[in-house]
């Protein structure tokens, strides 16, 4: 028997291979309303979190390194574009409507329509579209 309660090997928080293994951070979640940022915890989608400051919806912050004139690294926030529906590819299956946590999508004449005022750019609709009609 090895260390770690008889399981052998080096198991424990942050050392396993399952979902959320490591519990490390990888990026940042940013509030869509007030801009407050929190560290992203692997295994916990940003869109499931609420802002601790204003209670708004959090979203993944895409960061890009920019080399400045002084050769210092800095972060540049680039807001992802709103998802767009390719009306030719859309088959009207309704997956995007069912899985959108913000109820920002509806079917009109068998084609998905995304309300840009309700969409919070979580990307869930892109993930569940079986034909890749949302990008």
PDB file of C-alpha atoms in Angstrom:
ATOM      1  CA  UNK A   1       0.000   0.000   0.000  1.00  0.00           C
ATOM      2  CA  UNK A   2       1.283   3.413  -0.897  1.00  0.00           C
ATOM      3  CA  UNK A   3       0.760   6.792   0.637  1.00  0.00           C
ATOM      4  CA  UNK A   4      -2.622   8.504   0.439  1.00  0.00           C
ATOM      5  CA  UNK A   5      -5.011   6.309   2.383  1.00  0.00           C
ATOM      6  CA  UNK A   6      -4.287   2.969   0.779  1.00  0.00           C
ATOM      7  CA  UNK A   7      -4.946   3.895  -2.827  1.00  0.00           C
ATOM      8  CA  UNK A   8      -1.324   3.777  -3.885  1.00  0.00           C
ATOM      9  CA  UNK A   9       0.213   6.472  -5.990  1.00  0.00           C
ATOM     10  CA  UNK A  10      -0.007  10.172  -5.452  1.00  0.00           C
ATOM     11  CA  UNK A  11      -3.751  10.852  -5.397  1.00  0.00           C
ATOM     12  CA  UNK A  12      -5.544  13.746  -3.789  1.00  0.00           C
ATOM     13  CA  UNK A  13      -6.880  17.200  -4.487  1.00  0.00           C
ATOM     14  CA  UNK A  14      -5.314  18.543  -7.617  1.00  0.00           C
ATOM     15  CA  UNK A  15      -3.433  15.390  -8.496  1.00  0.00           C
ATOM     16  CA  UNK A  16      -6.111  13.167 -10.013  1.00  0.00           C
ATOM     17  CA  UNK A  17      -7.022  12.809 -13.632  1.00  0.00           C
ATOM     18  CA  UNK A  18     -10.791  13.368 -13.457  1.00  0.00           C
ATOM     19  CA  UNK A  19     -12.977  16.356 -14.185  1.00  0.00           C
ATOM     20  CA  UNK A  20     -11.613  19.497 -12.579  1.00  0.00           C
ATOM     21  CA  UNK A  21      -8.280  17.813 -11.890  1.00  0.00           C
ATOM     22  CA  UNK A  22      -5.821  20.266 -10.505  1.00  0.00           C
ATOM     23  CA  UNK A  23      -8.304  22.960  -9.517  1.00  0.00           C
ATOM     24  CA  UNK A  24      -5.904  25.455 -11.047  1.00  0.00           C
ATOM     25  CA  UNK A  25      -6.800  28.647 -12.800  1.00  0.00           C
ATOM     26  CA  UNK A  26      -6.770  29.107 -16.524  1.00  0.00           C
ATOM     27  CA  UNK A  27      -7.822  32.578 -17.502  1.00  0.00           C
ATOM     28  CA  UNK A  28     -10.304  35.028 -16.132  1.00  0.00           C
ATOM     29  CA  UNK A  29     -14.061  35.450 -15.840  1.00  0.00           C
ATOM     30  CA  UNK A  30     -15.323  39.006 -16.316  1.00  0.00           C
ATOM     31  CA  UNK A  31     -18.690  40.530 -15.387  1.00  0.00           C
ATOM     32  CA  UNK A  32     -20.643  41.581 -18.474  1.00  0.00           C
ATOM     33  CA  UNK A  33     -22.240  44.445 -16.541  1.00  0.00           C
ATOM     34  CA  UNK A  34     -19.570  46.072 -14.366  1.00  0.00           C
ATOM     35  CA  UNK A  35     -16.304  44.583 -15.689  1.00  0.00           C
ATOM     36  CA  UNK A  36     -15.211  43.019 -12.364  1.00  0.00           C
ATOM     37  CA  UNK A  37     -12.774  40.142 -12.918  1.00  0.00           C
ATOM     38  CA  UNK A  38     -12.275  36.887 -11.006  1.00  0.00           C
ATOM     39  CA  UNK A  39      -9.894  33.991 -11.646  1.00  0.00           C
ATOM     40  CA  UNK A  40     -11.400  31.188 -13.709  1.00  0.00           C
ATOM     41  CA  UNK A  41     -11.519  27.856 -11.915  1.00  0.00           C
ATOM     42  CA  UNK A  42     -11.039  24.901 -14.238  1.00  0.00           C
ATOM     43  CA  UNK A  43     -14.182  22.774 -14.421  1.00  0.00           C
ATOM     44  CA  UNK A  44     -16.526  25.648 -13.493  1.00  0.00           C
ATOM     45  CA  UNK A  45     -17.915  27.486 -16.550  1.00  0.00           C
ATOM     46  CA  UNK A  46     -17.846  31.274 -16.176  1.00  0.00           C
ATOM     47  CA  UNK A  47     -21.462  31.610 -17.296  1.00  0.00           C
ATOM     48  CA  UNK A  48     -22.593  29.698 -14.184  1.00  0.00           C
ATOM     49  CA  UNK A  49     -21.072  32.335 -11.882  1.00  0.00           C
ATOM     50  CA  UNK A  50     -22.572  35.598 -10.632  1.00  0.00           C
ATOM     51  CA  UNK A  51     -20.521  38.745 -10.126  1.00  0.00           C
ATOM     52  CA  UNK A  52     -19.684  39.249  -6.425  1.00  0.00           C
ATOM     53  CA  UNK A  53     -19.926  43.033  -6.914  1.00  0.00           C
ATOM     54  CA  UNK A  54     -23.157  43.611  -8.849  1.00  0.00           C
ATOM     55  CA  UNK A  55     -24.719  40.144  -9.253  1.00  0.00           C
ATOM     56  CA  UNK A  56     -24.363  40.297 -13.051  1.00  0.00           C
ATOM     57  CA  UNK A  57     -23.519  37.418 -15.354  1.00  0.00           C
ATOM     58  CA  UNK A  58     -19.892  36.391 -15.760  1.00  0.00           C
ATOM     59  CA  UNK A  59     -18.314  35.350 -19.075  1.00  0.00           C
ATOM     60  CA  UNK A  60     -14.907  34.026 -20.135  1.00  0.00           C
ATOM     61  CA  UNK A  61     -12.392  36.766 -20.787  1.00  0.00           C
ATOM     62  CA  UNK A  62     -10.258  36.171 -23.816  1.00  0.00           C
ATOM     63  CA  UNK A  63      -6.828  37.589 -23.243  1.00  0.00           C
ATOM     64  CA  UNK A  64      -4.078  38.243 -25.742  1.00  0.00           C
ATOM     65  CA  UNK A  65      -0.504  39.181 -24.990  1.00  0.00           C
ATOM     66  CA  UNK A  66       0.538  42.391 -26.643  1.00  0.00           C
ATOM     67  CA  UNK A  67       4.151  43.390 -26.912  1.00  0.00           C
ATOM     68  CA  UNK A  68       4.372  47.079 -26.118  1.00  0.00           C
ATOM     69  CA  UNK A  69       7.004  49.513 -27.342  1.00  0.00           C
ATOM     70  CA  UNK A  70       8.784  49.175 -23.999  1.00  0.00           C
ATOM     71  CA  UNK A  71       8.754  45.390 -24.535  1.00  0.00           C
ATOM     72  CA  UNK A  72       6.549  44.832 -21.497  1.00  0.00           C
ATOM     73  CA  UNK A  73       3.795  42.264 -21.505  1.00  0.00           C
ATOM     74  CA  UNK A  74       0.268  43.432 -20.912  1.00  0.00           C
ATOM     75  CA  UNK A  75      -3.224  42.090 -21.353  1.00  0.00           C
ATOM     76  CA  UNK A  76      -5.555  43.387 -24.009  1.00  0.00           C
ATOM     77  CA  UNK A  77      -9.223  42.579 -23.590  1.00  0.00           C
ATOM     78  CA  UNK A  78     -10.957  41.612 -26.802  1.00  0.00           C
ATOM     79  CA  UNK A  79     -14.670  41.032 -26.491  1.00  0.00           C
ATOM     80  CA  UNK A  80     -15.781  38.053 -28.557  1.00  0.00           C
ATOM     81  CA  UNK A  81     -18.301  38.816 -31.305  1.00  0.00           C
ATOM     82  CA  UNK A  82     -21.942  37.872 -30.785  1.00  0.00           C
ATOM     83  CA  UNK A  83     -22.780  34.438 -32.199  1.00  0.00           C
ATOM     84  CA  UNK A  84     -24.244  34.534 -35.700  1.00  0.00           C
ATOM     85  CA  UNK A  85     -26.643  32.015 -37.257  1.00  0.00           C
ATOM     86  CA  UNK A  86     -26.028  30.798 -40.808  1.00  0.00           C
ATOM     87  CA  UNK A  87     -29.625  30.560 -42.039  1.00  0.00           C
ATOM     88  CA  UNK A  88     -28.624  28.196 -44.849  1.00  0.00           C
ATOM     89  CA  UNK A  89     -27.065  25.652 -42.457  1.00  0.00           C
ATOM     90  CA  UNK A  90     -29.667  25.953 -39.656  1.00  0.00           C
ATOM     91  CA  UNK A  91     -31.978  22.914 -39.556  1.00  0.00           C
ATOM     92  CA  UNK A  92     -34.273  24.295 -36.844  1.00  0.00           C
ATOM     93  CA  UNK A  93     -33.582  21.478 -34.363  1.00  0.00           C
ATOM     94  CA  UNK A  94     -34.004  23.789 -31.354  1.00  0.00           C
ATOM     95  CA  UNK A  95     -30.937  22.600 -29.420  1.00  0.00           C
ATOM     96  CA  UNK A  96     -29.676  26.163 -29.133  1.00  0.00           C
ATOM     97  CA  UNK A  97     -33.048  27.329 -27.793  1.00  0.00           C
ATOM     98  CA  UNK A  98     -33.159  24.577 -25.150  1.00  0.00           C
ATOM     99  CA  UNK A  99     -29.579  25.008 -23.956  1.00  0.00           C
ATOM    100  CA  UNK A 100     -29.252  28.821 -23.934  1.00  0.00           C
ATOM    101  CA  UNK A 101     -29.045  29.746 -20.223  1.00  0.00           C
ATOM    102  CA  UNK A 102     -30.172  33.316 -20.988  1.00  0.00           C
ATOM    103  CA  UNK A 103     -33.218  32.472 -23.152  1.00  0.00           C
ATOM    104  CA  UNK A 104     -31.730  34.674 -25.891  1.00  0.00           C
ATOM    105  CA  UNK A 105     -32.626  32.381 -28.810  1.00  0.00           C
ATOM    106  CA  UNK A 106     -35.948  31.594 -30.433  1.00  0.00           C
ATOM    107  CA  UNK A 107     -37.015  29.803 -33.588  1.00  0.00           C
ATOM    108  CA  UNK A 108     -38.744  31.914 -36.224  1.00  0.00           C
ATOM    109  CA  UNK A 109     -40.006  30.060 -39.288  1.00  0.00           C
ATOM    110  CA  UNK A 110     -37.723  27.131 -38.428  1.00  0.00           C
ATOM    111  CA  UNK A 111     -34.566  29.264 -38.183  1.00  0.00           C
ATOM    112  CA  UNK A 112     -32.756  30.205 -34.956  1.00  0.00           C
ATOM    113  CA  UNK A 113     -32.733  33.910 -34.111  1.00  0.00           C
ATOM    114  CA  UNK A 114     -30.365  35.265 -31.427  1.00  0.00           C
ATOM    115  CA  UNK A 115     -31.491  38.396 -29.584  1.00  0.00           C
ATOM    116  CA  UNK A 116     -28.275  40.462 -29.267  1.00  0.00           C
ATOM    117  CA  UNK A 117     -29.679  42.316 -26.238  1.00  0.00           C
ATOM    118  CA  UNK A 118     -30.175  39.082 -24.276  1.00  0.00           C
ATOM    119  CA  UNK A 119     -27.103  37.145 -25.512  1.00  0.00           C
ATOM    120  CA  UNK A 120     -24.185  37.099 -23.055  1.00  0.00           C
ATOM    121  CA  UNK A 121     -21.647  35.443 -25.386  1.00  0.00           C
ATOM    122  CA  UNK A 122     -21.358  32.255 -23.334  1.00  0.00           C
ATOM    123  CA  UNK A 123     -20.927  30.124 -26.482  1.00  0.00           C
ATOM    124  CA  UNK A 124     -23.249  27.354 -25.329  1.00  0.00           C
ATOM    125  CA  UNK A 125     -25.313  27.609 -28.551  1.00  0.00           C
ATOM    126  CA  UNK A 126     -22.182  27.119 -30.644  1.00  0.00           C
ATOM    127  CA  UNK A 127     -21.297  23.963 -28.704  1.00  0.00           C
ATOM    128  CA  UNK A 128     -24.724  22.315 -29.036  1.00  0.00           C
ATOM    129  CA  UNK A 129     -25.448  23.088 -32.708  1.00  0.00           C
ATOM    130  CA  UNK A 130     -25.188  19.717 -34.503  1.00  0.00           C
ATOM    131  CA  UNK A 131     -24.546  21.226 -37.959  1.00  0.00           C
ATOM    132  CA  UNK A 132     -22.256  24.138 -37.060  1.00  0.00           C
ATOM    133  CA  UNK A 133     -24.779  26.775 -38.109  1.00  0.00           C
ATOM    134  CA  UNK A 134     -23.844  29.077 -35.218  1.00  0.00           C
ATOM    135  CA  UNK A 135     -20.424  30.651 -35.133  1.00  0.00           C
TER     136      UNK A 135
END
